[in-house]
Amino acid sequence: LKAGIAIVGATGAVGRELLTVLVDRGHGPGDLRLFASERSVGRKLEFAGRSCDVQMLAGKCFTGLDWVFFSAGAAVSRQWAMQAVAAGALVIDNSSAFRLEPEVPLVVPEVNGRTVAEHHRLIANPNCVAALLALAIWPLHRLSPLVRLVVSTYQSVSGAGRRAMLELEQQSANHLAGRPIKPQALPHPIAFNLFSHTSEVDQTGYNAEERKVIAETQKVLAVPELAISITCIRVPVLRAHSLSVTATFDRPISEDQARDAIRQAPGLRLVDDRSANHFPMPSECSGRDEVLVGRIRRDLGQPDGRGLQLFVCGDQLRKGAALNAVQIAELVGVRRPAAV
Ligand SMILES: NC(=O)c1ccc[n+]([C@@H]2O[C@H](COP(=O)([O-])OP(=O)(O)OC[C@H]3O[C@@H](n4cnc5c(N)ncnc54)[C@H](OP(=O)(O)O)[C@@H]3O)[C@@H](O)[C@H]2O)c1
């Protein structure tokens, strides 16, 4: 598709993945504009064999575009997204700026793709953990309504951006060479370590990441009262998040029913081989589109049979961000409304 496309935050982890996903899915090269901060002006990025200049955001920079992807943080989205909307583009926002606004669809296409019909040229992409969780649990929720989720995450450094990815590589090399480690992109040492997600903790004891996952999963699944408890942990994995999920359903779901539903669900791949002890791993989904689901088993801690446990791994730069954003744009298509 030869659409006019812009990426705001093109030099970042999500922005670079957007370039890859657009090429993979045959969306280039049309008119392409790449934006980042002042720091990146003068840099060039590769797109489908051509070299594109990175520019700074400026008045009228969105004129004539079809799709504008924002992945430069909530403050940049709040400042610029409405200008892209006013210029007639469809905005897909990867930041948290608009996700909980009632009039903004928050979309995982396989789960609630129909809600894009309600868009006003602005659609939000969920938090990466919320996207993976909603995608993995949706086929089971359709078998029997969810009552409660208890989740622990093992989140890769790519979730904290490109600088954090470089930091893990550098710290690991320094640690092995016996050199001192000085955390910069992340607040604690990440090589050979793990720590609680470092977003701000409120009076409930939950951090901002955990609060986002709760509210956004409820919105994507359209179950506002769903009880969710979650602990988010950063681990020394380069890309792909993992989630341990304990789910309670209204009625019992057997392990086989759950496996069949996962097998048939778009976007998921069942990896559940007990004899080989082979279950989802970040290394087997990094750089890939499918989200892996396995270790499906009856929750022995819920003797009434209404509980299941599962383990989920997904490359959140893809399904939790870039791939999901491009899938949303594809759902809407290129039907450019008149600029206002
Ligand atoms: N990483 C994930 O897995 C993930 C998943 C879902 C959603 N998100 C969201 O996506 C966004 C980007 O995340 P990321 O991980 O890609 O971060 P990142 O690697 O740190 O990249 C941030 C990008 O934003 C640009 N930027 C920063 N300030 C800017 C400004 N004032 N004007 C224009 N561009 C500016 C940066 O440009 P410079 O290179 O010039 O600094 C860079 O291109 C965040 O809102 C994040 O919450 C991330």
Coordinates of C-alpha atoms and ligand atoms in Angstrom, one line a residue:
L1 CA 0.0 0.0 0.0
K2 CA 1.5 3.4 -1.0
A3 CA 0.2 5.5 1.9
G4 CA 1.6 8.8 3.2
I5 CA 3.1 7.7 6.5
A6 CA 4.9 9.5 9.3
I7 CA 6.5 8.1 12.4
V8 CA 7.0 10.4 15.4
G9 CA 9.8 8.8 17.5
A10 CA 11.3 7.1 14.5
T11 CA 14.8 6.7 16.0
G12 CA 13.4 4.9 19.1
A13 CA 12.9 1.2 19.8
V14 CA 9.2 1.2 18.7
G15 CA 9.9 3.7 15.8
R16 CA 12.6 1.4 14.3
E17 CA 10.3 -1.6 14.7
L18 CA 7.5 0.3 12.9
L19 CA 9.9 0.8 9.9
T20 CA 10.5 -3.0 9.8
V21 CA 6.9 -4.0 10.2
L22 CA 5.8 -1.5 7.5
V23 CA 8.3 -3.0 5.0
D24 CA 7.4 -6.6 6.1
R25 CA 3.7 -6.0 5.4
G26 CA 4.3 -4.3 2.1
H27 CA 3.5 -0.7 3.0
G28 CA 6.4 1.1 1.3
P29 CA 7.8 3.2 -0.1
G30 CA 5.1 5.9 -0.3
D31 CA 5.6 9.4 1.2
L32 CA 7.5 8.7 4.4
R33 CA 8.3 11.3 7.0
L34 CA 10.4 10.5 10.1
F35 CA 10.4 12.6 13.2
A36 CA 12.5 12.6 16.4
S37 CA 13.9 15.0 18.8
E38 CA 16.4 17.8 18.1
R39 CA 19.2 15.3 19.1
S40 CA 18.5 13.2 15.9
V41 CA 18.2 15.9 13.3
G42 CA 20.7 15.1 10.5
R43 CA 20.5 11.4 11.1
K44 CA 19.2 9.0 8.4
L45 CA 17.3 5.8 8.7
E46 CA 16.9 3.0 6.2
F47 CA 13.4 2.2 4.8
A48 CA 12.9 -0.4 2.1
G49 CA 16.4 0.3 0.7
R50 CA 16.2 4.0 0.7
S51 CA 17.7 6.4 3.2
C52 CA 15.3 8.9 4.9
D53 CA 16.3 12.1 6.8
V54 CA 15.1 12.4 10.4
Q55 CA 13.4 15.8 11.0
M56 CA 12.0 17.8 13.9
L57 CA 8.3 18.3 14.4
A58 CA 7.1 21.6 13.0
G59 CA 3.9 23.4 12.1
K60 CA 2.1 21.8 9.1
C61 CA 4.5 18.8 9.1
F62 CA 1.6 16.4 8.9
T63 CA -0.1 17.9 5.8
G64 CA -1.1 15.3 3.2
L65 CA -0.4 12.2 5.3
D66 CA -2.7 9.1 5.7
W67 CA -1.3 7.5 8.8
V68 CA 0.8 9.1 11.6
F69 CA 2.2 6.8 14.2
F70 CA 3.3 8.4 17.5
S71 CA 5.9 6.6 19.6
A72 CA 7.7 9.4 21.3
G73 CA 6.1 9.4 24.8
A74 CA 2.9 10.8 26.2
A75 CA 4.1 14.4 26.4
V76 CA 4.9 14.6 22.6
S77 CA 1.6 12.9 21.8
R78 CA -0.4 15.4 23.9
Q79 CA 1.4 18.3 22.2
W80 CA 1.2 17.1 18.6
A81 CA -1.3 14.3 17.9
M82 CA -4.3 16.6 17.5
Q83 CA -2.4 18.6 14.9
A84 CA -2.0 15.4 12.8
V85 CA -5.7 14.7 13.3
A86 CA -6.6 18.2 12.2
A87 CA -4.4 17.8 9.1
G88 CA -6.7 14.8 8.1
A89 CA -4.5 11.9 9.1
L90 CA -5.4 8.8 11.0
V91 CA -3.3 8.9 14.2
I92 CA -2.2 5.6 15.9
D93 CA -0.8 6.6 19.3
N94 CA 1.6 4.2 21.1
S95 CA 1.8 6.3 24.2
S96 CA -0.5 6.3 27.2
A97 CA -1.7 9.9 26.5
F98 CA -5.2 9.0 25.2
R99 CA -5.7 5.3 26.0
L100 CA -8.4 5.7 28.7
E101 CA -10.3 8.6 27.0
P102 CA -13.8 7.2 26.5
E103 CA -14.1 8.4 22.8
V104 CA -10.7 6.9 21.8
P105 CA -10.8 3.3 20.8
L106 CA -8.0 1.2 22.5
V107 CA -7.5 -1.7 20.1
V108 CA -6.0 -5.1 19.8
P109 CA -7.4 -6.0 16.4
E110 CA -7.9 -9.8 17.1
V111 CA -9.9 -8.9 20.3
N112 CA -11.9 -5.7 19.7
G113 CA -11.0 -4.7 16.2
R114 CA -14.7 -3.8 15.6
T115 CA -14.2 -0.7 17.9
V116 CA -12.1 1.0 15.3
A117 CA -15.4 1.9 13.6
E118 CA -15.9 4.4 16.5
H119 CA -12.7 6.3 15.9
H120 CA -12.4 10.1 15.4
R121 CA -9.0 9.8 13.5
L122 CA -7.3 8.9 16.8
I123 CA -6.8 5.3 18.0
A124 CA -4.7 4.2 20.9
N125 CA -2.4 1.2 21.0
P126 CA -2.5 -0.4 24.5
N127 CA 0.4 -0.8 26.9
C128 CA 2.5 -3.7 25.7
V129 CA 1.7 -6.0 28.7
A130 CA -2.0 -5.2 28.3
A131 CA -1.9 -6.1 24.6
L132 CA -0.2 -9.4 25.2
L133 CA -2.5 -10.3 28.1
A134 CA -5.7 -9.4 26.3
L135 CA -4.7 -11.3 23.2
A136 CA -3.8 -14.5 25.1
I137 CA -6.7 -14.5 27.4
W138 CA -9.4 -13.5 24.9
P139 CA -10.1 -17.0 23.4
L140 CA -10.5 -18.4 26.9
H141 CA -12.8 -15.5 28.0
R142 CA -15.0 -16.4 25.0
L143 CA -15.3 -20.0 26.4
S144 CA -16.3 -18.8 29.8
P145 CA -16.4 -15.2 31.1
L146 CA -13.3 -14.1 33.1
V147 CA -13.8 -13.4 36.8
R148 CA -10.3 -12.6 38.0
L149 CA -6.7 -12.4 36.7
V150 CA -3.5 -12.6 38.8
V151 CA -0.4 -11.8 36.7
S152 CA 3.4 -11.6 37.2
T153 CA 5.5 -10.2 34.4
Y154 CA 9.1 -10.7 33.3
Q155 CA 9.6 -7.6 31.1
S156 CA 12.4 -7.2 28.7
V157 CA 14.6 -4.1 28.6
S158 CA 13.2 -3.2 25.1
G159 CA 10.1 -2.1 26.9
A160 CA 12.1 0.7 28.4
G161 CA 13.3 1.9 25.1
R162 CA 16.4 1.8 22.9
R163 CA 18.8 3.2 25.5
A164 CA 17.9 0.4 27.9
M165 CA 18.6 -2.2 25.3
L166 CA 22.1 -0.8 24.7
E167 CA 22.6 -0.6 28.5
L168 CA 21.9 -4.3 29.0
E169 CA 24.4 -5.2 26.3
Q170 CA 27.0 -2.9 27.7
Q171 CA 26.5 -3.8 31.3
S172 CA 26.6 -7.5 30.5
A173 CA 30.0 -7.1 28.7
N174 CA 31.3 -4.9 31.5
H175 CA 30.2 -7.3 34.2
L176 CA 31.8 -10.3 32.5
A177 CA 35.0 -8.3 32.0
G178 CA 35.1 -7.4 35.7
R179 CA 34.6 -3.7 34.9
P180 CA 32.3 -1.5 37.1
I181 CA 28.7 -1.0 36.1
K182 CA 27.1 2.4 36.1
P183 CA 23.3 2.4 35.5
Q184 CA 22.1 5.2 33.3
A185 CA 19.0 4.4 31.2
L186 CA 17.6 2.2 34.0
P187 CA 17.8 3.2 37.7
H188 CA 19.3 -0.2 38.9
P189 CA 21.9 -2.6 37.4
I190 CA 20.0 -4.8 34.9
A191 CA 22.8 -7.2 33.9
F192 CA 22.5 -10.5 35.9
N193 CA 19.7 -8.8 38.0
L194 CA 16.0 -8.0 38.0
F195 CA 13.9 -5.4 39.7
S196 CA 10.4 -4.1 40.2
H197 CA 9.2 -1.9 37.3
T198 CA 10.5 1.5 38.1
S199 CA 7.4 3.6 37.2
E200 CA 6.0 5.7 40.1
V201 CA 4.4 3.8 43.0
D202 CA 1.2 5.3 44.4
Q203 CA -0.5 4.9 47.9
T204 CA -1.9 1.5 46.9
G205 CA 1.6 0.1 46.4
Y206 CA 1.0 -0.5 42.7
N207 CA 3.2 1.2 40.2
A208 CA 2.0 3.1 37.1
E209 CA 2.8 0.2 34.8
E210 CA 0.6 -2.1 36.9
R211 CA -2.2 0.4 37.0
K212 CA -2.0 0.9 33.2
V213 CA -2.2 -2.9 32.6
I214 CA -5.3 -3.2 34.9
A215 CA -7.3 -0.3 33.4
E216 CA -6.3 -1.0 29.8
T217 CA -7.0 -4.8 29.9
Q218 CA -10.4 -4.0 31.4
K219 CA -11.1 -1.6 28.5
V220 CA -9.8 -3.8 25.7
L221 CA -11.8 -6.8 27.0
A222 CA -14.8 -4.6 27.7
V223 CA -15.1 -5.9 31.2
P224 CA -14.7 -2.8 33.4
E225 CA -15.3 -4.7 36.6
L226 CA -12.7 -7.5 35.9
A227 CA -10.6 -8.1 39.1
I228 CA -6.9 -8.0 38.1
S229 CA -3.9 -8.1 40.3
I230 CA -0.4 -7.7 38.8
T231 CA 3.3 -7.5 39.7
C232 CA 5.5 -6.1 37.0
I233 CA 9.2 -7.0 37.0
R234 CA 12.1 -5.9 34.7
V235 CA 14.4 -8.8 33.7
P236 CA 17.7 -9.0 31.7
V237 CA 16.1 -10.1 28.5
L238 CA 16.7 -8.0 25.4
R239 CA 13.3 -8.2 23.8
A240 CA 10.0 -10.1 24.4
H241 CA 8.0 -9.9 27.6
S242 CA 6.8 -13.0 29.5
L243 CA 3.7 -13.2 31.7
S244 CA 2.6 -15.8 34.3
V245 CA -1.2 -15.7 34.4
T246 CA -3.6 -17.3 36.8
A247 CA -7.1 -16.9 35.6
T248 CA -10.5 -17.6 37.2
F249 CA -13.5 -18.1 35.0
D250 CA -17.2 -18.1 35.6
R251 CA -17.4 -21.9 34.7
P252 CA -14.6 -24.5 34.5
I253 CA -12.6 -24.7 31.3
S254 CA -10.7 -28.0 30.7
E255 CA -7.0 -28.0 29.7
D256 CA -7.9 -29.5 26.4
Q257 CA -10.6 -26.9 25.7
A258 CA -8.1 -24.2 26.5
R259 CA -5.4 -25.7 24.2
D260 CA -7.9 -26.0 21.3
A261 CA -9.0 -22.4 21.8
I262 CA -5.4 -21.1 21.8
R263 CA -4.5 -23.2 18.8
Q264 CA -7.3 -21.7 16.8
A265 CA -6.9 -18.1 17.9
P266 CA -5.4 -15.6 15.4
G267 CA -2.0 -14.2 16.5
L268 CA -1.3 -17.0 19.1
R269 CA 0.8 -20.1 18.9
L270 CA 0.4 -23.0 21.3
V271 CA 3.8 -24.1 22.8
D272 CA 2.9 -26.7 25.4
D273 CA 5.0 -29.8 25.3
R274 CA 5.2 -31.3 28.8
S275 CA 7.3 -34.3 27.9
A276 CA 10.0 -32.1 26.4
N277 CA 9.5 -29.4 29.0
H278 CA 9.2 -27.0 26.1
F279 CA 7.1 -23.9 26.9
P280 CA 7.0 -20.3 25.7
M281 CA 10.4 -18.5 25.8
P282 CA 11.5 -15.0 24.8
S283 CA 14.2 -16.4 22.5
E284 CA 11.5 -18.2 20.4
C285 CA 9.3 -15.2 19.9
S286 CA 11.9 -12.3 19.6
G287 CA 11.4 -10.5 16.3
R288 CA 8.3 -12.6 15.5
D289 CA 4.7 -11.7 15.2
E290 CA 3.0 -14.6 17.1
V291 CA 2.5 -14.6 20.8
L292 CA 3.3 -17.9 22.4
V293 CA 1.0 -19.5 25.0
G294 CA 1.7 -22.7 27.0
R295 CA 2.1 -24.3 30.4
I296 CA -1.7 -24.6 30.4
R297 CA -2.8 -26.4 33.5
R298 CA -5.5 -26.6 36.0
D299 CA -4.8 -24.3 39.0
L300 CA -4.5 -26.6 41.9
G301 CA -5.0 -23.6 44.2
Q302 CA -8.6 -23.3 42.9
P303 CA -10.2 -26.7 43.7
D304 CA -13.5 -25.7 42.2
G305 CA -12.0 -26.2 38.8
R306 CA -12.6 -22.6 37.6
G307 CA -8.9 -21.7 37.6
L308 CA -6.3 -22.1 34.9
Q309 CA -2.7 -21.2 34.7
L310 CA -0.7 -20.3 31.6
F311 CA 2.6 -18.7 30.6
V312 CA 2.7 -16.2 27.7
C313 CA 5.7 -14.8 25.8
G314 CA 5.5 -12.1 23.1
D315 CA 7.8 -9.7 21.4
Q316 CA 6.2 -6.5 22.7
L317 CA 8.0 -4.3 20.3
R318 CA 6.0 -6.1 17.7
K319 CA 2.6 -7.3 19.0
G320 CA 2.7 -4.9 22.0
A321 CA 3.6 -1.9 19.8
A322 CA 4.6 -1.7 16.1
L323 CA 2.8 -4.7 14.7
N324 CA -0.4 -3.9 16.6
A325 CA -0.3 -0.3 15.5
V326 CA 0.1 -1.2 11.8
Q327 CA -2.7 -3.8 12.1
I328 CA -4.9 -1.1 13.4
A329 CA -4.0 1.2 10.5
E330 CA -4.7 -1.6 8.1
L331 CA -8.2 -2.2 9.7
V332 CA -9.1 1.4 9.0
G333 CA -7.4 1.5 5.6
V334 CA -6.6 4.6 3.7
R335 CA -9.8 6.6 3.4
R336 CA -8.6 10.0 3.9
P337 CA -11.2 12.3 5.4
A338 CA -11.1 16.0 4.6
A339 CA -8.8 18.1 6.8
V340 CA -10.6 20.3 9.3
Ligands
LIG1 N1 9.2 -0.1 24.0 C1 8.0 -0.7 24.1 O1 7.9 -2.0 24.1 C2 6.7 0.0 24.0 C3 5.5 -0.7 23.8 C4 4.3 0.0 23.7 C5 4.4 1.4 23.8 N2 5.5 2.1 23.9 C6 5.5 3.5 24.0 O2 6.1 4.0 22.8 C7 6.8 5.2 23.0 C8 8.2 5.1 22.6 O3 8.8 4.1 23.3 P1 10.3 3.5 22.9 O4 10.5 2.3 23.7 O5 10.4 3.5 21.4 O6 11.2 4.7 23.5 P2 12.7 5.2 23.0 O7 13.4 4.0 22.4 O8 13.3 5.9 24.1 O9 12.4 6.2 21.8 C9 11.8 7.4 22.0 C10 11.6 8.2 20.7 O10 11.0 9.4 20.9 C11 11.7 10.5 20.4 N3 11.5 11.7 21.1 C12 11.8 12.0 22.4 N4 11.5 13.3 22.7 C13 11.0 13.8 21.5 C14 10.5 15.1 21.2 N5 10.4 16.1 22.1 N6 10.0 15.3 19.9 C15 10.1 14.3 19.0 N7 10.6 13.1 19.3 C16 11.0 12.8 20.5 C17 13.2 10.0 20.5 O11 14.0 10.7 19.6 P3 15.6 10.8 19.9 O12 16.2 9.5 19.3 O13 16.0 12.0 19.0 O14 15.8 11.0 21.3 C18 13.0 8.5 20.0 O15 12.8 8.5 18.6 C19 6.5 5.5 24.5 O16 5.4 6.3 24.6 C20 6.3 4.1 25.1 O17 5.5 4.2 26.3 C21 6.7 1.4 24.0

